[in-house]
PDB file of C-alpha atoms in Angstrom:
ATOM      1  CA  ASP A  47       0.000   0.000   0.000  1.00  0.00           C
ATOM      2  CA  GLY A  48       1.310   3.417  -0.911  1.00  0.00           C
ATOM      3  CA  GLY A  49       0.870   6.171   1.582  1.00  0.00           C
ATOM      4  CA  ILE A  50       2.153   8.143   4.521  1.00  0.00           C
ATOM      5  CA  THR A  51       2.900   6.610   7.879  1.00  0.00           C
ATOM      6  CA  GLN A  52       3.043   8.601  11.089  1.00  0.00           C
ATOM      7  CA  SER A  53       4.003   7.087  14.372  1.00  0.00           C
ATOM      8  CA  PRO A  54       3.033   6.868  17.078  1.00  0.00           C
ATOM      9  CA  LYS A  55      -0.677   7.748  16.937  1.00  0.00           C
ATOM     10  CA  TYR A  56      -0.619   9.071  20.523  1.00  0.00           C
ATOM     11  CA  LEU A  57       2.401  10.494  22.300  1.00  0.00           C
ATOM     12  CA  PHE A  58       2.725  11.761  25.853  1.00  0.00           C
ATOM     13  CA  ARG A  59       5.639  13.794  27.162  1.00  0.00           C
ATOM     14  CA  LYS A  60       6.573  15.822  30.197  1.00  0.00           C
ATOM     15  CA  GLU A  61       7.116  19.532  29.829  1.00  0.00           C
ATOM     16  CA  GLY A  62      10.735  20.394  29.064  1.00  0.00           C
ATOM     17  CA  GLN A  63      11.449  17.289  27.004  1.00  0.00           C
ATOM     18  CA  ASN A  64      12.137  17.284  23.285  1.00  0.00           C
ATOM     19  CA  VAL A  65      10.116  14.789  21.259  1.00  0.00           C
ATOM     20  CA  THR A  66      10.468  13.589  17.663  1.00  0.00           C
ATOM     21  CA  LEU A  67       7.484  12.665  15.502  1.00  0.00           C
ATOM     22  CA  SER A  68       8.049  10.247  12.671  1.00  0.00           C
ATOM     23  CA  CYS A  69       6.776  10.647   9.092  1.00  0.00           C
ATOM     24  CA  GLU A  70       7.545   8.204   6.274  1.00  0.00           C
ATOM     25  CA  GLN A  71       6.149   8.115   2.738  1.00  0.00           C
ATOM     26  CA  ASN A  72       6.481   5.515  -0.022  1.00  0.00           C
ATOM     27  CA  LEU A  73       4.781   7.597  -2.703  1.00  0.00           C
ATOM     28  CA  ASN A  74       8.088   8.767  -4.187  1.00  0.00           C
ATOM     29  CA  HIS A  75       6.987  12.360  -3.616  1.00  0.00           C
ATOM     30  CA  ASP A  76       9.549  15.139  -3.654  1.00  0.00           C
ATOM     31  CA  ALA A  77       7.776  17.528  -1.287  1.00  0.00           C
ATOM     32  CA  MET A  78       6.809  16.950   2.335  1.00  0.00           C
ATOM     33  CA  TYR A  79       5.044  19.127   4.895  1.00  0.00           C
ATOM     34  CA  TRP A  80       4.284  19.322   8.606  1.00  0.00           C
ATOM     35  CA  TYR A  81       1.090  20.922   9.883  1.00  0.00           C
ATOM     36  CA  ARG A  82      -0.295  21.557  13.310  1.00  0.00           C
ATOM     37  CA  GLN A  83      -4.053  21.286  13.859  1.00  0.00           C
ATOM     38  CA  ASP A  84      -5.788  22.940  16.803  1.00  0.00           C
ATOM     39  CA  PRO A  85      -9.569  23.131  17.345  1.00  0.00           C
ATOM     40  CA  GLY A  86     -11.101  26.040  15.452  1.00  0.00           C
ATOM     41  CA  GLN A  87      -7.842  27.041  13.750  1.00  0.00           C
ATOM     42  CA  GLY A  88      -7.563  24.780  10.767  1.00  0.00           C
ATOM     43  CA  LEU A  89      -4.157  23.521   9.687  1.00  0.00           C
ATOM     44  CA  ARG A  90      -1.110  25.703  10.128  1.00  0.00           C
ATOM     45  CA  LEU A  91       2.131  25.014   8.286  1.00  0.00           C
ATOM     46  CA  ILE A  92       5.169  24.368  10.475  1.00  0.00           C
ATOM     47  CA  TYR A  93       7.862  23.372   7.959  1.00  0.00           C
ATOM     48  CA  TYR A  94       8.029  22.123   4.413  1.00  0.00           C
ATOM     49  CA  SER A  95      10.653  20.479   2.246  1.00  0.00           C
ATOM     50  CA  GLN A  96      10.726  20.717  -1.529  1.00  0.00           C
ATOM     51  CA  ILE A  97      13.548  18.225  -1.966  1.00  0.00           C
ATOM     52  CA  VAL A  98      16.017  16.117   0.008  1.00  0.00           C
ATOM     53  CA  ASN A  99      18.419  18.110   2.191  1.00  0.00           C
ATOM     54  CA  ASP A 100      16.313  21.241   1.867  1.00  0.00           C
ATOM     55  CA  PHE A 101      13.542  22.608   4.073  1.00  0.00           C
ATOM     56  CA  GLN A 102      11.857  25.934   4.711  1.00  0.00           C
ATOM     57  CA  LYS A 103      10.066  27.464   7.679  1.00  0.00           C
ATOM     58  CA  GLY A 104       6.311  27.704   7.497  1.00  0.00           C
ATOM     59  CA  ASP A 105       4.037  30.068   9.382  1.00  0.00           C
ATOM     60  CA  ILE A 106       4.644  28.712  12.885  1.00  0.00           C
ATOM     61  CA  ALA A 107       8.182  27.239  12.902  1.00  0.00           C
ATOM     62  CA  GLU A 108       9.285  28.593  16.286  1.00  0.00           C
ATOM     63  CA  GLY A 109      10.038  25.783  18.725  1.00  0.00           C
ATOM     64  CA  TYR A 110      10.198  23.117  16.015  1.00  0.00           C
ATOM     65  CA  SER A 111      12.990  21.582  13.931  1.00  0.00           C
ATOM     66  CA  VAL A 112      13.088  19.159  11.007  1.00  0.00           C
ATOM     67  CA  SER A 113      15.521  17.211   8.851  1.00  0.00           C
ATOM     68  CA  ARG A 114      15.221  15.736   5.358  1.00  0.00           C
ATOM     69  CA  GLU A 115      18.124  13.337   4.906  1.00  0.00           C
ATOM     70  CA  LYS A 116      16.123  10.833   2.872  1.00  0.00           C
ATOM     71  CA  LYS A 117      13.389  11.383   0.293  1.00  0.00           C
ATOM     72  CA  GLU A 118      10.938   9.169   2.164  1.00  0.00           C
ATOM     73  CA  SER A 119      11.458  10.563   5.670  1.00  0.00           C
ATOM     74  CA  PHE A 120      10.719  13.959   7.238  1.00  0.00           C
ATOM     75  CA  PRO A 121      10.865  13.789  11.062  1.00  0.00           C
ATOM     76  CA  LEU A 122       9.666  16.699  13.195  1.00  0.00           C
ATOM     77  CA  THR A 123      11.192  17.530  16.577  1.00  0.00           C
ATOM     78  CA  VAL A 124       9.076  19.469  19.021  1.00  0.00           C
ATOM     79  CA  THR A 125      11.547  21.200  21.306  1.00  0.00           C
ATOM     80  CA  SER A 126      11.108  22.451  24.840  1.00  0.00           C
ATOM     81  CA  ALA A 127      11.055  25.973  23.373  1.00  0.00           C
ATOM     82  CA  GLN A 128       7.609  25.376  21.876  1.00  0.00           C
ATOM     83  CA  LYS A 129       5.261  27.087  24.341  1.00  0.00           C
ATOM     84  CA  ASN A 130       2.067  25.166  23.547  1.00  0.00           C
ATOM     85  CA  PRO A 131       3.114  21.815  22.072  1.00  0.00           C
ATOM     86  CA  THR A 132      -0.080  19.877  22.811  1.00  0.00           C
ATOM     87  CA  ALA A 133      -1.800  19.457  19.431  1.00  0.00           C
ATOM     88  CA  PHE A 134      -2.607  17.112  16.561  1.00  0.00           C
ATOM     89  CA  TYR A 135       0.327  16.972  14.109  1.00  0.00           C
ATOM     90  CA  LEU A 136      -0.164  16.060  10.479  1.00  0.00           C
ATOM     91  CA  CYS A 137       2.466  15.145   7.921  1.00  0.00           C
ATOM     92  CA  ALA A 138       1.730  15.446   4.199  1.00  0.00           C
ATOM     93  CA  SER A 139       3.451  15.006   0.870  1.00  0.00           C
ATOM     94  CA  SER A 140       2.935  16.068  -2.730  1.00  0.00           C
ATOM     95  CA  ILE A 141       4.480  14.931  -6.011  1.00  0.00           C
ATOM     96  CA  ARG A 142       6.430  18.151  -6.108  1.00  0.00           C
ATOM     97  CA  ALA A 143       6.365  21.451  -4.303  1.00  0.00           C
ATOM     98  CA  GLY A 144       3.604  23.815  -5.300  1.00  0.00           C
ATOM     99  CA  ARG A 145       1.001  21.127  -5.959  1.00  0.00           C
ATOM    100  CA  TYR A 146      -2.321  21.763  -4.203  1.00  0.00           C
ATOM    101  CA  GLU A 147      -2.975  18.024  -3.992  1.00  0.00           C
ATOM    102  CA  GLN A 148      -1.349  16.928  -0.782  1.00  0.00           C
ATOM    103  CA  TYR A 149      -1.607  13.459   0.731  1.00  0.00           C
ATOM    104  CA  PHE A 150      -1.894  13.393   4.505  1.00  0.00           C
ATOM    105  CA  GLY A 151      -0.882  10.829   7.074  1.00  0.00           C
ATOM    106  CA  PRO A 152      -3.186   9.761   9.927  1.00  0.00           C
ATOM    107  CA  GLY A 153      -1.620  12.213  12.364  1.00  0.00           C
ATOM    108  CA  THR A 154       0.017  12.069  15.787  1.00  0.00           C
ATOM    109  CA  ARG A 155      -1.720  13.488  18.829  1.00  0.00           C
ATOM    110  CA  LEU A 156       0.904  14.902  21.170  1.00  0.00           C
ATOM    111  CA  THR A 157       0.044  15.683  24.769  1.00  0.00           C
ATOM    112  CA  VAL A 158       2.567  17.506  26.934  1.00  0.00           C
ATOM    113  CA  THR A 159       1.912  17.840  30.659  1.00  0.00           C
TER     114      THR A 159
ATOM    115  CA  GLN B 530      -3.785  35.967  10.731  1.00  0.00           C
ATOM    116  CA  GLN B 531      -5.835  33.567   8.658  1.00  0.00           C
ATOM    117  CA  GLN B 532      -5.577  34.201   4.922  1.00  0.00           C
ATOM    118  CA  VAL B 533      -8.719  32.202   4.193  1.00  0.00           C
ATOM    119  CA  LYS B 534     -11.826  32.842   6.273  1.00  0.00           C
ATOM    120  CA  GLN B 535     -14.331  29.986   6.499  1.00  0.00           C
ATOM    121  CA  SER B 536     -17.897  29.867   7.814  1.00  0.00           C
ATOM    122  CA  PRO B 537     -19.908  28.513   9.482  1.00  0.00           C
ATOM    123  CA  GLN B 538     -17.915  26.716  12.168  1.00  0.00           C
ATOM    124  CA  SER B 539     -20.472  23.901  12.217  1.00  0.00           C
ATOM    125  CA  LEU B 540     -23.787  22.974  10.706  1.00  0.00           C
ATOM    126  CA  ILE B 541     -26.354  20.240  10.969  1.00  0.00           C
ATOM    127  CA  VAL B 542     -28.632  19.088   8.140  1.00  0.00           C
ATOM    128  CA  GLN B 543     -31.094  16.309   7.575  1.00  0.00           C
ATOM    129  CA  LYS B 544     -30.286  13.537   5.118  1.00  0.00           C
ATOM    130  CA  GLY B 545     -30.924  14.818   1.596  1.00  0.00           C
ATOM    131  CA  GLY B 546     -30.305  18.436   2.578  1.00  0.00           C
ATOM    132  CA  ILE B 547     -27.663  20.688   1.014  1.00  0.00           C
ATOM    133  CA  PRO B 548     -25.029  21.938   3.454  1.00  0.00           C
ATOM    134  CA  ILE B 549     -23.233  25.025   2.138  1.00  0.00           C
ATOM    135  CA  ILE B 550     -19.815  26.123   3.378  1.00  0.00           C
ATOM    136  CA  ASN B 551     -18.439  29.540   2.505  1.00  0.00           C
ATOM    137  CA  CYS B 552     -14.882  30.821   2.233  1.00  0.00           C
ATOM    138  CA  ALA B 553     -13.375  34.216   1.497  1.00  0.00           C
ATOM    139  CA  TYR B 554      -9.844  35.339   0.692  1.00  0.00           C
ATOM    140  CA  GLU B 555      -7.968  38.572   0.087  1.00  0.00           C
ATOM    141  CA  ASN B 556      -4.803  37.597  -1.763  1.00  0.00           C
ATOM    142  CA  THR B 557      -5.442  37.586  -5.517  1.00  0.00           C
ATOM    143  CA  ALA B 558      -2.163  35.705  -6.086  1.00  0.00           C
ATOM    144  CA  PHE B 559      -3.717  32.412  -4.984  1.00  0.00           C
ATOM    145  CA  ASP B 560      -3.794  30.048  -7.968  1.00  0.00           C
ATOM    146  CA  TYR B 561      -5.892  27.064  -6.844  1.00  0.00           C
ATOM    147  CA  PHE B 562      -8.662  26.591  -4.309  1.00  0.00           C
ATOM    148  CA  PRO B 563      -8.968  23.013  -3.028  1.00  0.00           C
ATOM    149  CA  TRP B 564     -11.357  21.536  -0.484  1.00  0.00           C
ATOM    150  CA  TYR B 565     -10.298  18.832   1.918  1.00  0.00           C
ATOM    151  CA  GLN B 566     -12.479  16.398   3.892  1.00  0.00           C
ATOM    152  CA  GLN B 567     -11.412  15.041   7.269  1.00  0.00           C
ATOM    153  CA  PHE B 568     -13.013  12.258   9.300  1.00  0.00           C
ATOM    154  CA  PRO B 569     -12.389  12.072  13.058  1.00  0.00           C
ATOM    155  CA  GLY B 570      -8.938  10.778  13.930  1.00  0.00           C
ATOM    156  CA  LYS B 571      -7.783  10.803  10.312  1.00  0.00           C
ATOM    157  CA  GLY B 572      -5.771  13.081   8.091  1.00  0.00           C
ATOM    158  CA  PRO B 573      -7.564  15.305   5.563  1.00  0.00           C
ATOM    159  CA  ALA B 574      -8.061  14.079   2.001  1.00  0.00           C
ATOM    160  CA  LEU B 575      -8.493  16.155  -1.154  1.00  0.00           C
ATOM    161  CA  LEU B 576     -12.130  16.331  -2.196  1.00  0.00           C
ATOM    162  CA  ILE B 577     -12.303  18.766  -5.113  1.00  0.00           C
ATOM    163  CA  ALA B 578     -10.405  21.820  -6.379  1.00  0.00           C
ATOM    164  CA  ILE B 579     -11.054  24.782  -8.652  1.00  0.00           C
ATOM    165  CA  ARG B 580      -8.987  27.342 -10.551  1.00  0.00           C
ATOM    166  CA  PRO B 581      -9.878  31.037 -10.187  1.00  0.00           C
ATOM    167  CA  ASP B 582     -10.859  31.323 -13.882  1.00  0.00           C
ATOM    168  CA  VAL B 583     -13.673  28.756 -13.479  1.00  0.00           C
ATOM    169  CA  SER B 584     -17.014  29.693 -11.890  1.00  0.00           C
ATOM    170  CA  GLU B 585     -18.270  26.230 -10.997  1.00  0.00           C
ATOM    171  CA  LYS B 586     -16.976  22.685 -10.748  1.00  0.00           C
ATOM    172  CA  LYS B 587     -18.897  19.505  -9.930  1.00  0.00           C
ATOM    173  CA  GLU B 588     -17.597  16.119  -8.865  1.00  0.00           C
ATOM    174  CA  GLY B 589     -20.333  13.705  -7.950  1.00  0.00           C
ATOM    175  CA  ARG B 590     -22.469  15.301  -5.231  1.00  0.00           C
ATOM    176  CA  PHE B 591     -19.889  17.990  -4.435  1.00  0.00           C
ATOM    177  CA  THR B 592     -19.974  21.366  -6.183  1.00  0.00           C
ATOM    178  CA  ILE B 593     -17.660  24.362  -5.817  1.00  0.00           C
ATOM    179  CA  SER B 594     -18.994  27.789  -6.769  1.00  0.00           C
ATOM    180  CA  PHE B 595     -16.358  30.483  -7.299  1.00  0.00           C
ATOM    181  CA  ASN B 596     -16.898  34.240  -7.427  1.00  0.00           C
ATOM    182  CA  LYS B 597     -13.615  35.856  -8.426  1.00  0.00           C
ATOM    183  CA  SER B 598     -14.813  39.455  -8.190  1.00  0.00           C
ATOM    184  CA  ALA B 599     -16.100  38.928  -4.649  1.00  0.00           C
ATOM    185  CA  LYS B 600     -13.095  36.771  -3.710  1.00  0.00           C
ATOM    186  CA  GLN B 601     -15.414  34.114  -2.327  1.00  0.00           C
ATOM    187  CA  PHE B 602     -16.004  30.453  -2.978  1.00  0.00           C
ATOM    188  CA  SER B 603     -18.301  27.837  -1.516  1.00  0.00           C
ATOM    189  CA  LEU B 604     -18.848  24.099  -1.291  1.00  0.00           C
ATOM    190  CA  HIS B 605     -22.293  22.565  -1.737  1.00  0.00           C
ATOM    191  CA  ILE B 606     -22.977  18.936  -0.852  1.00  0.00           C
ATOM    192  CA  MET B 607     -25.987  17.761  -2.834  1.00  0.00           C
ATOM    193  CA  ASP B 608     -28.289  15.052  -1.454  1.00  0.00           C
ATOM    194  CA  SER B 609     -26.154  14.824   1.686  1.00  0.00           C
ATOM    195  CA  GLN B 610     -25.791  11.456   3.407  1.00  0.00           C
ATOM    196  CA  PRO B 611     -24.820  10.510   6.982  1.00  0.00           C
ATOM    197  CA  GLY B 612     -21.488   9.286   5.565  1.00  0.00           C
ATOM    198  CA  ASP B 613     -20.725  12.889   4.539  1.00  0.00           C
ATOM    199  CA  SER B 614     -20.497  13.858   8.226  1.00  0.00           C
ATOM    200  CA  ALA B 615     -16.964  15.191   8.540  1.00  0.00           C
ATOM    201  CA  THR B 616     -14.952  18.374   8.887  1.00  0.00           C
ATOM    202  CA  TYR B 617     -14.415  20.279   5.647  1.00  0.00           C
ATOM    203  CA  PHE B 618     -11.540  22.684   5.040  1.00  0.00           C
ATOM    204  CA  CYS B 619     -11.253  25.160   2.235  1.00  0.00           C
ATOM    205  CA  ALA B 620      -7.750  26.146   1.207  1.00  0.00           C
ATOM    206  CA  ALA B 621      -5.867  28.398  -1.172  1.00  0.00           C
ATOM    207  CA  SER B 622      -2.617  27.596  -2.916  1.00  0.00           C
ATOM    208  CA  ARG B 623       0.328  29.921  -3.563  1.00  0.00           C
ATOM    209  CA  ASP B 624       4.129  29.717  -3.541  1.00  0.00           C
ATOM    210  CA  TYR B 625       4.440  26.027  -2.622  1.00  0.00           C
ATOM    211  CA  LYS B 626       2.070  26.425   0.323  1.00  0.00           C
ATOM    212  CA  LEU B 627      -1.546  25.848   1.187  1.00  0.00           C
ATOM    213  CA  SER B 628      -3.409  28.261   3.464  1.00  0.00           C
ATOM    214  CA  PHE B 629      -6.330  26.553   5.156  1.00  0.00           C
ATOM    215  CA  GLY B 630      -9.583  27.883   6.528  1.00  0.00           C
ATOM    216  CA  ALA B 631     -10.553  27.067  10.117  1.00  0.00           C
ATOM    217  CA  GLY B 632     -12.821  24.190   9.110  1.00  0.00           C
ATOM    218  CA  THR B 633     -16.547  23.427   9.183  1.00  0.00           C
ATOM    219  CA  THR B 634     -17.928  20.392  10.970  1.00  0.00           C
ATOM    220  CA  VAL B 635     -20.893  19.034   9.030  1.00  0.00           C
ATOM    221  CA  THR B 636     -23.333  16.624  10.643  1.00  0.00           C
ATOM    222  CA  VAL B 637     -25.893  14.904   8.449  1.00  0.00           C
ATOM    223  CA  ARG B 638     -28.744  13.385  10.470  1.00  0.00           C
ATOM    224  CA  ALA B 639     -30.443  10.257   9.170  1.00  0.00           C
TER     225      ALA B 639
END
């Protein structure tokens, strides 16, 4: 099955700890994205990558970091600097950057207490 | 600051009714306007999309109406079914990014 895998589905962390969310795709897509979803606010772009070894900040990048060492993988680290990390995180990909058709993973719900 | 404003936040219709979701934007540089559908606990999935030089597009029971001069577009779900109950997001595409509306939760009662 082709698609995007995010793991784990639920993640719990203590305040002050960094945590890394996994995102893998086997669609052979060049572009990958990370979004944060909060109730009543839609999806907000955290980071995106147009190609391997390249990534750009989105609208709410503060407190987050990413890497893109392989085409199929785009992990997101939520650092202790992120003031409100509890949210639903969605990873997506598209054939190439600039395409409106993005394929989303099932998401990871992160709870920080 | 949200670049795409979406309303209403939620709506409830009876089976067979026509829920209508409205979106508005300011930036005329947007080049595509997609709609995404999201079921609880899942990621969104592309439903239908329209270019700004087209006034209407239909795919099955889903129709987008686009008013370029008013900078508004809307989604109509014809003959809605309980299986259409989901959250719908409008979006606008520009410069490798999508800007999403806040979402509308649609409930279709049997």
